[in-house]
Amino acid sequence: MLEVNPPPVSGLVPSIPQSGLSIAEAARRTGVSAHTLRYYERAGLVITDVDRTHGGRRRYRQQDLNWITVCTKLRATGMPIKTIRRYAELVSAGPGNEQERLALMEAHRADVTAKLAEIQENLKVIDRKIGVYRGRLAAGDADRLWAPTADTN
Amino acid sequence: MLEVNPPPVSGLVPSIPQSGLSIAEAARRTGVSAHTLRYYERAGLVITDVDRTHGGRRRYRQQDLNWITVCTKLRATGMPIKTIRRYAELVSAGPGNEQERLALMEAHRADVTAKLAEIQENLKVIDRKIGVYRGRLAAGDADRLWAPTADTN
DNA sequence: CTAGGATTTAGAGCGTGCTCGAAGTCAACC
DNA sequence: GGTTGACTTCGAGCACGCTCTAAATCCTAG
């Protein structure tokens, strides 16, 4: 599971110094772990070419955080790493492939709305069960008044 | 990924013969693979104690399918196997633990609604991107009329 | 009775997405 | 100039949920 670093940092965020942010700070602000930031970079998601110090340490700028945030939001909708990578490639290839970007996003949108519908549908089952148990508890069960044989678990 | 056996069989389903259904038929009707049915059983999800022929083949009854369907719907909302297992244990322990079942379901419901909210929130990002690309394509780009420098990918 | 497809088991394998670890480097403060 | 803690790479490890395999057995149609 994704380390649940407390949410991305709410409230008005202190702006970023000239020198950029350490990976720890960037992790704090994007809501993922430093490990995951490195992983995303290795995986080819981070097209903003994060700066480095002389010594090789990453320094994150606002644009890096912005892009990474896009990535995490796409992830949060269930877009696979590979697809985000593909999208990142399209974006970094510059203008001219909007048709492809659009197709990718529309396809993903369809996936997401289908998934949403499915979850909402099955949420009903959960709500019915909750209703059943609340009822039983309220009634002290009363020896299962209604639904004597039905599979009302 | 779950084998996407075409959806659970729509329309009015032929009723189940005395002898029960083969695992292949049960798979067809529940929308998961036979492999997955066996896996669910091994994992302790299937509390209905599926019948066997003399020779040891499984024979599924309506109540088996009903329970398995509950399991698949819980899975579809993202409930982990372990949690379904726990729930199955509660159900199969019989009346008297409704409090626990309720707590389990309510906790899961909270997870699900939180997840739904998150996805819906992030769907907005997708929709904005779609809007941007549609706009660019409609305008023939027009050299990125608006948002000349913003990170409107 | 026989052939051949379906089913059985237990265990191994796999794809995904992180998550961790080791060994070495860097940098900030005293 | 040290010490100390953050950071580097990159490969290994892990949790999850299937998915597949092999070898044996079953069962049904012919």
Short mmCIF file of C-alpha atoms (C1' of nucleotides) in Angstrom, two decimals:
data_model
loop_
_atom_site.label_atom_id
_atom_site.label_comp_id
_atom_site.label_asym_id
_atom_site.label_seq_id
_atom_site.Cartn_x
_atom_site.Cartn_y
_atom_site.Cartn_z
CA MET A 1 0.00 0.00 0.00
CA LEU A 2 1.00 3.53 -0.59
CA GLU A 3 2.46 4.95 2.55
CA VAL A 4 -0.14 7.27 3.82
CA ASN A 5 1.90 10.27 4.45
CA PRO A 6 -0.71 12.63 5.81
CA PRO A 7 -2.55 14.32 2.98
CA PRO A 8 -0.52 16.50 0.63
CA VAL A 9 -0.28 19.36 3.12
CA SER A 10 -3.36 21.46 3.37
CA GLY A 11 -3.68 25.16 3.88
CA LEU A 12 -1.63 27.69 2.05
CA VAL A 13 1.65 26.09 1.21
CA PRO A 14 4.84 28.01 1.82
CA SER A 15 6.29 28.80 -1.54
CA ILE A 16 9.37 27.09 -2.80
CA PRO A 17 12.80 28.63 -2.29
CA GLN A 18 15.09 29.38 -5.20
CA SER A 19 17.09 26.32 -4.37
CA GLY A 20 14.15 23.97 -4.62
CA LEU A 21 12.94 21.39 -2.14
CA SER A 22 14.57 18.27 -0.78
CA ILE A 23 12.95 14.98 -1.66
CA ALA A 24 11.63 14.73 1.89
CA GLU A 25 9.85 18.05 1.54
CA ALA A 26 8.55 17.14 -1.90
CA ALA A 27 7.25 13.91 -0.46
CA ARG A 28 5.47 15.79 2.27
CA ARG A 29 3.86 18.14 -0.18
CA THR A 30 2.79 15.56 -2.73
CA GLY A 31 1.55 13.08 -0.18
CA VAL A 32 3.66 10.15 -1.30
CA SER A 33 6.85 8.76 0.20
CA ALA A 34 10.33 9.71 -0.96
CA HIS A 35 10.70 6.07 -2.01
CA THR A 36 7.69 6.43 -4.22
CA LEU A 37 8.93 9.68 -5.72
CA ARG A 38 12.11 7.92 -6.77
CA TYR A 39 10.14 4.99 -8.03
CA TYR A 40 7.92 7.22 -10.14
CA GLU A 41 10.98 8.84 -11.59
CA ARG A 42 12.55 5.50 -12.44
CA ALA A 43 9.28 4.39 -13.94
CA GLY A 44 9.36 7.30 -16.33
CA LEU A 45 6.44 9.23 -14.93
CA VAL A 46 8.34 12.35 -14.00
CA ILE A 47 8.94 14.24 -17.22
CA THR A 48 9.83 17.53 -15.60
CA ASP A 49 13.45 16.58 -15.24
CA VAL A 50 13.95 17.31 -11.58
CA ASP A 51 17.01 19.43 -10.84
CA ARG A 52 20.01 18.11 -8.98
CA THR A 53 22.59 19.72 -6.74
CA HIS A 54 26.25 19.36 -7.59
CA GLY A 55 26.33 16.37 -5.31
CA GLY A 56 23.44 14.72 -7.11
CA ARG A 57 20.58 15.41 -4.71
CA ARG A 58 17.18 16.12 -6.18
CA ARG A 59 15.76 19.60 -5.87
CA TYR A 60 12.07 19.92 -6.58
CA ARG A 61 10.52 23.02 -8.15
CA GLN A 62 6.90 24.00 -8.33
CA GLN A 63 6.46 22.56 -11.80
CA ASP A 64 7.81 19.23 -10.62
CA LEU A 65 5.31 19.13 -7.80
CA ASN A 66 2.53 20.13 -10.17
CA TRP A 67 3.26 17.33 -12.55
CA ILE A 68 3.77 14.76 -9.83
CA THR A 69 0.44 15.79 -8.39
CA VAL A 70 -1.20 15.14 -11.73
CA CYS A 71 0.38 11.70 -11.67
CA THR A 72 -0.83 10.91 -8.18
CA LYS A 73 -4.32 12.02 -9.05
CA LEU A 74 -4.36 9.83 -12.10
CA ARG A 75 -3.12 6.98 -9.93
CA ALA A 76 -5.87 7.71 -7.46
CA THR A 77 -8.41 7.10 -10.19
CA GLY A 78 -6.79 3.76 -10.86
CA MET A 79 -4.79 4.61 -13.94
CA PRO A 80 -1.97 2.05 -14.16
CA ILE A 81 1.62 3.21 -13.99
CA LYS A 82 2.16 2.13 -17.58
CA THR A 83 -0.64 4.31 -18.82
CA ILE A 84 0.54 7.30 -16.88
CA ARG A 85 3.94 6.67 -18.36
CA ARG A 86 2.46 6.66 -21.84
CA TYR A 87 0.63 9.87 -21.09
CA ALA A 88 3.79 11.40 -19.72
CA GLU A 89 5.56 10.52 -22.94
CA LEU A 90 2.86 12.17 -24.97
CA VAL A 91 3.01 15.32 -22.91
CA SER A 92 6.75 15.49 -23.02
CA ALA A 93 6.72 14.98 -26.76
CA GLY A 94 5.11 18.39 -26.97
CA PRO A 95 2.17 19.70 -29.00
CA GLY A 96 0.86 17.74 -31.93
CA ASN A 97 -0.39 14.60 -30.24
CA GLU A 98 -3.47 16.03 -28.58
CA GLN A 99 -5.57 13.49 -30.41
CA GLU A 100 -3.74 10.69 -28.65
CA ARG A 101 -3.80 12.36 -25.28
CA LEU A 102 -7.50 12.89 -25.68
CA ALA A 103 -8.08 9.28 -26.64
CA LEU A 104 -6.06 8.07 -23.68
CA MET A 105 -7.93 10.26 -21.24
CA GLU A 106 -11.31 9.44 -22.70
CA ALA A 107 -10.59 5.74 -22.51
CA HIS A 108 -9.53 6.10 -18.93
CA ARG A 109 -12.54 8.22 -18.15
CA ALA A 110 -14.75 5.44 -19.41
CA ASP A 111 -12.94 2.95 -17.19
CA VAL A 112 -13.35 5.19 -14.19
CA THR A 113 -17.03 5.88 -14.67
CA ALA A 114 -17.69 2.19 -15.20
CA LYS A 115 -15.82 1.39 -12.02
CA LEU A 116 -17.71 4.09 -10.16
CA ALA A 117 -21.02 2.71 -11.34
CA GLU A 118 -20.04 -0.78 -10.29
CA ILE A 119 -18.97 0.30 -6.85
CA GLN A 120 -22.09 2.37 -6.36
CA GLU A 121 -24.19 -0.56 -7.42
CA ASN A 122 -22.52 -2.93 -5.01
CA LEU A 123 -22.58 -0.38 -2.25
CA LYS A 124 -26.28 -1.12 -2.18
CA VAL A 125 -25.53 -4.64 -1.03
CA ILE A 126 -23.48 -3.27 1.81
CA ASP A 127 -26.22 -0.86 2.76
CA ARG A 128 -28.81 -3.61 2.74
CA LYS A 129 -26.68 -5.71 5.04
CA ILE A 130 -26.15 -2.77 7.34
CA GLY A 131 -29.89 -2.26 7.37
CA VAL A 132 -30.50 -5.88 8.21
CA TYR A 133 -28.07 -5.92 11.10
CA ARG A 134 -29.32 -2.65 12.50
CA GLY A 135 -32.81 -4.04 12.33
CA ARG A 136 -31.89 -7.23 14.08
CA LEU A 137 -30.04 -5.42 16.79
CA ALA A 138 -32.86 -2.93 17.30
CA ALA A 139 -35.35 -5.76 17.53
CA GLY A 140 -33.11 -7.69 19.89
CA ASP A 141 -33.39 -10.14 17.07
CA ALA A 142 -36.83 -11.30 18.28
CA ASP A 143 -35.91 -14.69 16.94
CA ARG A 144 -35.57 -13.42 13.41
CA LEU A 145 -39.13 -12.24 12.98
CA TRP A 146 -39.04 -11.77 9.28
CA ALA A 147 -37.03 -13.73 6.78
CA PRO A 148 -36.97 -16.98 8.70
CA THR A 149 -35.32 -19.03 6.00
CA ALA A 150 -34.11 -16.52 3.44
CA ASP A 151 -30.41 -16.07 3.05
CA THR A 152 -30.31 -12.77 4.85
CA ASN A 153 -26.87 -13.02 6.27
CA MET B 1 -6.63 -9.52 -13.16
CA LEU B 2 -9.84 -11.30 -12.68
CA GLU B 3 -10.67 -13.23 -15.78
CA VAL B 4 -13.48 -11.36 -17.29
CA ASN B 5 -15.85 -14.12 -17.94
CA PRO B 6 -18.67 -12.25 -19.58
CA PRO B 7 -20.94 -10.81 -16.93
CA PRO B 8 -22.70 -13.22 -14.57
CA VAL B 9 -25.24 -14.30 -17.16
CA SER B 10 -28.03 -11.88 -17.68
CA GLY B 11 -31.65 -12.53 -18.40
CA LEU B 12 -33.69 -15.05 -16.55
CA VAL B 13 -31.36 -17.78 -15.46
CA PRO B 14 -32.37 -21.38 -15.99
CA SER B 15 -32.97 -22.85 -12.60
CA ILE B 16 -30.61 -25.33 -11.08
CA PRO B 17 -31.19 -29.06 -11.49
CA GLN B 18 -31.52 -31.36 -8.50
CA SER B 19 -28.00 -32.54 -9.07
CA GLY B 20 -26.51 -29.08 -8.84
CA LEU B 21 -24.16 -27.35 -11.28
CA SER B 22 -20.66 -28.15 -12.39
CA ILE B 23 -17.95 -25.73 -11.46
CA ALA B 24 -17.83 -24.55 -15.05
CA GLU B 25 -21.51 -23.65 -14.95
CA ALA B 26 -21.17 -22.03 -11.56
CA ALA B 27 -18.28 -20.00 -12.92
CA ARG B 28 -20.40 -18.91 -15.84
CA ARG B 29 -23.21 -17.82 -13.58
CA THR B 30 -21.15 -16.01 -11.00
CA GLY B 31 -18.91 -14.28 -13.49
CA VAL B 32 -15.62 -15.53 -12.11
CA SER B 33 -13.37 -18.31 -13.36
CA ALA B 34 -13.47 -21.86 -12.06
CA HIS B 35 -9.94 -21.25 -10.82
CA THR B 36 -11.18 -18.33 -8.79
CA LEU B 37 -14.08 -20.31 -7.39
CA ARG B 38 -11.65 -22.89 -6.08
CA TYR B 39 -9.37 -20.18 -4.79
CA TYR B 40 -12.23 -18.52 -2.91
CA GLU B 41 -13.10 -21.83 -1.35
CA ARG B 42 -9.53 -22.49 -0.27
CA ALA B 43 -9.36 -18.97 1.08
CA GLY B 44 -12.28 -19.68 3.33
CA LEU B 45 -14.81 -17.41 1.69
CA VAL B 46 -17.28 -20.08 0.73
CA ILE B 47 -19.13 -21.01 3.88
CA THR B 48 -22.00 -22.79 2.19
CA ASP B 49 -20.15 -26.06 2.07
CA VAL B 50 -20.52 -26.88 -1.59
CA ASP B 51 -21.76 -30.41 -2.26
CA ARG B 52 -19.61 -33.05 -3.89
CA THR B 53 -20.36 -36.04 -6.07
CA HIS B 54 -19.12 -39.44 -5.01
CA GLY B 55 -16.11 -38.85 -7.13
CA GLY B 56 -15.35 -35.56 -5.42
CA ARG B 57 -16.60 -33.08 -7.99
CA ARG B 58 -18.23 -29.93 -6.73
CA ARG B 59 -21.94 -29.45 -7.30
CA TYR B 60 -23.24 -25.94 -6.82
CA ARG B 61 -26.71 -25.17 -5.46
CA GLN B 62 -28.58 -21.92 -5.54
CA GLN B 63 -27.51 -20.99 -2.03
CA ASP B 64 -23.88 -21.49 -2.98
CA LEU B 65 -24.26 -19.16 -5.93
CA ASN B 66 -26.06 -16.62 -3.76
CA TRP B 67 -23.31 -16.53 -1.21
CA ILE B 68 -20.55 -16.47 -3.80
CA THR B 69 -22.31 -13.58 -5.46
CA VAL B 70 -22.27 -11.68 -2.19
CA CYS B 71 -18.55 -12.34 -2.03
CA THR B 72 -17.90 -11.11 -5.54
CA LYS B 73 -19.91 -7.98 -4.91
CA LEU B 74 -17.96 -7.26 -1.77
CA ARG B 75 -14.78 -7.82 -3.75
CA ALA B 76 -16.05 -5.43 -6.40
CA THR B 77 -16.24 -2.72 -3.77
CA GLY B 78 -12.64 -3.40 -2.88
CA MET B 79 -13.12 -5.43 0.26
CA PRO B 80 -9.94 -7.47 0.75
CA ILE B 81 -10.14 -11.26 0.74
CA LYS B 82 -9.17 -11.35 4.39
CA THR B 83 -12.05 -9.14 5.39
CA ILE B 84 -14.54 -11.14 3.38
CA ARG B 85 -13.16 -14.19 5.09
CA ARG B 86 -13.71 -12.62 8.46
CA TYR B 87 -17.23 -11.71 7.48
CA ALA B 88 -17.85 -15.22 6.24
CA GLU B 89 -16.71 -16.56 9.57
CA LEU B 90 -19.12 -14.30 11.39
CA VAL B 91 -22.00 -15.32 9.19
CA SER B 92 -21.22 -18.98 9.50
CA ALA B 93 -20.94 -18.67 13.27
CA GLY B 94 -24.66 -17.99 13.25
CA PRO B 95 -26.78 -15.40 15.06
CA GLY B 96 -25.36 -13.52 17.98
CA ASN B 97 -22.57 -11.57 16.37
CA GLU B 98 -24.63 -9.01 14.49
CA GLN B 99 -22.82 -6.26 16.30
CA GLU B 100 -19.56 -7.39 14.76
CA ARG B 101 -21.00 -7.89 11.32
CA LEU B 102 -22.47 -4.43 11.49
CA ALA B 103 -19.17 -2.92 12.58
CA LEU B 104 -17.34 -4.69 9.79
CA MET B 105 -19.80 -3.53 7.16
CA GLU B 106 -19.93 0.01 8.46
CA ALA B 107 -16.17 0.25 8.46
CA HIS B 108 -16.05 -1.02 4.94
CA ARG B 109 -18.82 1.31 3.88
CA ALA B 110 -16.76 4.22 5.15
CA ASP B 111 -13.78 3.01 3.15
CA VAL B 112 -15.89 2.71 0.04
CA THR B 113 -17.51 6.10 0.28
CA ALA B 114 -14.16 7.71 0.94
CA LYS B 115 -12.73 5.99 -2.10
CA LEU B 116 -15.71 7.04 -4.18
CA ALA B 117 -15.29 10.63 -3.13
CA GLU B 118 -11.61 10.54 -3.96
CA ILE B 119 -12.20 9.09 -7.38
CA GLN B 120 -14.95 11.55 -8.15
CA GLU B 121 -12.72 14.38 -7.08
CA ASN B 122 -9.88 13.25 -9.28
CA LEU B 123 -12.21 12.55 -12.15
CA LYS B 124 -12.43 16.30 -12.40
CA VAL B 125 -8.78 16.44 -13.35
CA ILE B 126 -9.42 13.98 -16.12
CA ASP B 127 -12.38 15.97 -17.33
CA ARG B 128 -10.40 19.17 -17.33
CA LYS B 129 -7.70 17.55 -19.42
CA ILE B 130 -10.27 16.19 -21.80
CA GLY B 131 -11.72 19.65 -22.07
CA VAL B 132 -8.32 21.15 -22.78
CA TYR B 133 -7.52 18.69 -25.54
CA ARG B 134 -10.92 19.00 -27.14
CA GLY B 135 -10.46 22.73 -27.10
CA ARG B 136 -7.05 22.59 -28.65
CA LEU B 137 -8.18 20.23 -31.34
CA ALA B 138 -11.28 22.28 -32.09
CA ALA B 139 -9.16 25.42 -32.33
CA GLY B 140 -6.61 23.65 -34.47
CA ASP B 141 -4.45 24.66 -31.56
CA ALA B 142 -4.21 28.26 -32.85
CA ASP B 143 -0.81 28.33 -31.25
CA ARG B 144 -2.18 27.80 -27.75
CA LEU B 145 -4.28 30.95 -27.63
CA TRP B 146 -4.91 30.85 -23.94
CA ALA B 147 -2.67 29.57 -21.23
CA PRO B 148 0.58 30.29 -23.01
CA THR B 149 2.87 29.32 -20.19
CA ALA B 150 0.67 27.53 -17.66
CA ASP B 151 1.23 23.85 -17.18
CA THR B 152 -1.83 22.85 -19.12
CA ASN B 153 -0.63 19.57 -20.37
"C1'" DC C 1 -15.77 -50.94 -22.20
"C1'" DT C 2 -13.21 -46.97 -23.87
"C1'" DA C 3 -11.86 -42.46 -25.23
"C1'" DG C 4 -11.53 -37.88 -24.11
"C1'" DG C 5 -12.87 -33.85 -21.91
"C1'" DA C 6 -13.86 -31.91 -17.27
"C1'" DT C 7 -12.42 -31.69 -12.63
"C1'" DT C 8 -9.45 -32.52 -8.60
"C1'" DT C 9 -5.38 -31.04 -5.45
"C1'" DA C 10 -1.47 -28.48 -3.80
"C1'" DG C 11 1.76 -25.66 -4.99
"C1'" DA C 12 4.18 -22.62 -7.98
"C1'" DG C 13 4.03 -18.46 -10.83
"C1'" DC C 14 2.80 -13.84 -12.13
"C1'" DG C 15 1.61 -8.81 -12.60
"C1'" DT C 16 1.20 -4.67 -10.09
"C1'" DG C 17 2.75 -1.21 -7.17
"C1'" DC C 18 5.00 -0.10 -4.01
"C1'" DT C 19 8.62 -0.65 0.00
"C1'" DC C 20 12.87 -1.70 1.84
"C1'" DG C 21 17.96 -2.37 2.24
"C1'" DA C 22 22.93 -1.92 1.67
"C1'" DA C 23 26.70 0.57 0.68
"C1'" DG C 24 28.27 4.65 -0.44
"C1'" DT C 25 27.95 10.05 -0.84
"C1'" DC C 26 26.72 14.56 0.54
"C1'" DA C 27 26.01 18.58 3.28
"C1'" DA C 28 25.01 21.29 7.30
"C1'" DC C 29 26.29 22.36 11.73
"C1'" DC C 30 29.59 22.39 15.58
"C1'" DG D 1 37.88 19.16 9.89
"C1'" DG D 2 34.43 15.89 12.04
"C1'" DT D 3 30.03 13.97 12.95
"C1'" DT D 4 25.52 13.01 11.78
"C1'" DG D 5 21.62 12.50 9.33
"C1'" DA D 6 19.58 12.94 4.81
"C1'" DC D 7 20.13 11.32 0.29
"C1'" DT D 8 21.87 8.34 -3.75
"C1'" DT D 9 21.32 3.92 -6.74
"C1'" DC D 10 19.39 -0.23 -7.88
"C1'" DG D 11 18.18 -4.63 -6.93
"C1'" DA D 12 15.62 -7.41 -3.88
"C1'" DG D 13 11.47 -8.18 -1.22
"C1'" DC D 14 6.65 -8.07 -0.26
"C1'" DA D 15 1.46 -8.12 -0.23
"C1'" DC D 16 -2.27 -9.02 -2.89
"C1'" DG D 17 -5.25 -11.52 -5.85
"C1'" DC D 18 -5.55 -14.15 -8.84
"C1'" DT D 19 -3.89 -17.69 -12.62
"C1'" DC D 20 -1.74 -21.60 -14.11
"C1'" DT D 21 0.34 -26.42 -13.95
"C1'" DA D 22 0.87 -31.34 -13.40
"C1'" DA D 23 -0.58 -35.58 -12.45
"C1'" DA D 24 -4.29 -38.09 -11.06
"C1'" DT D 25 -9.27 -39.03 -11.24
"C1'" DC D 26 -13.90 -38.75 -12.83
"C1'" DC D 27 -17.73 -39.19 -15.86
"C1'" DT D 28 -20.30 -39.16 -20.00
"C1'" DA D 29 -21.07 -40.20 -24.74
"C1'" DG D 30 -20.48 -43.65 -28.05
#
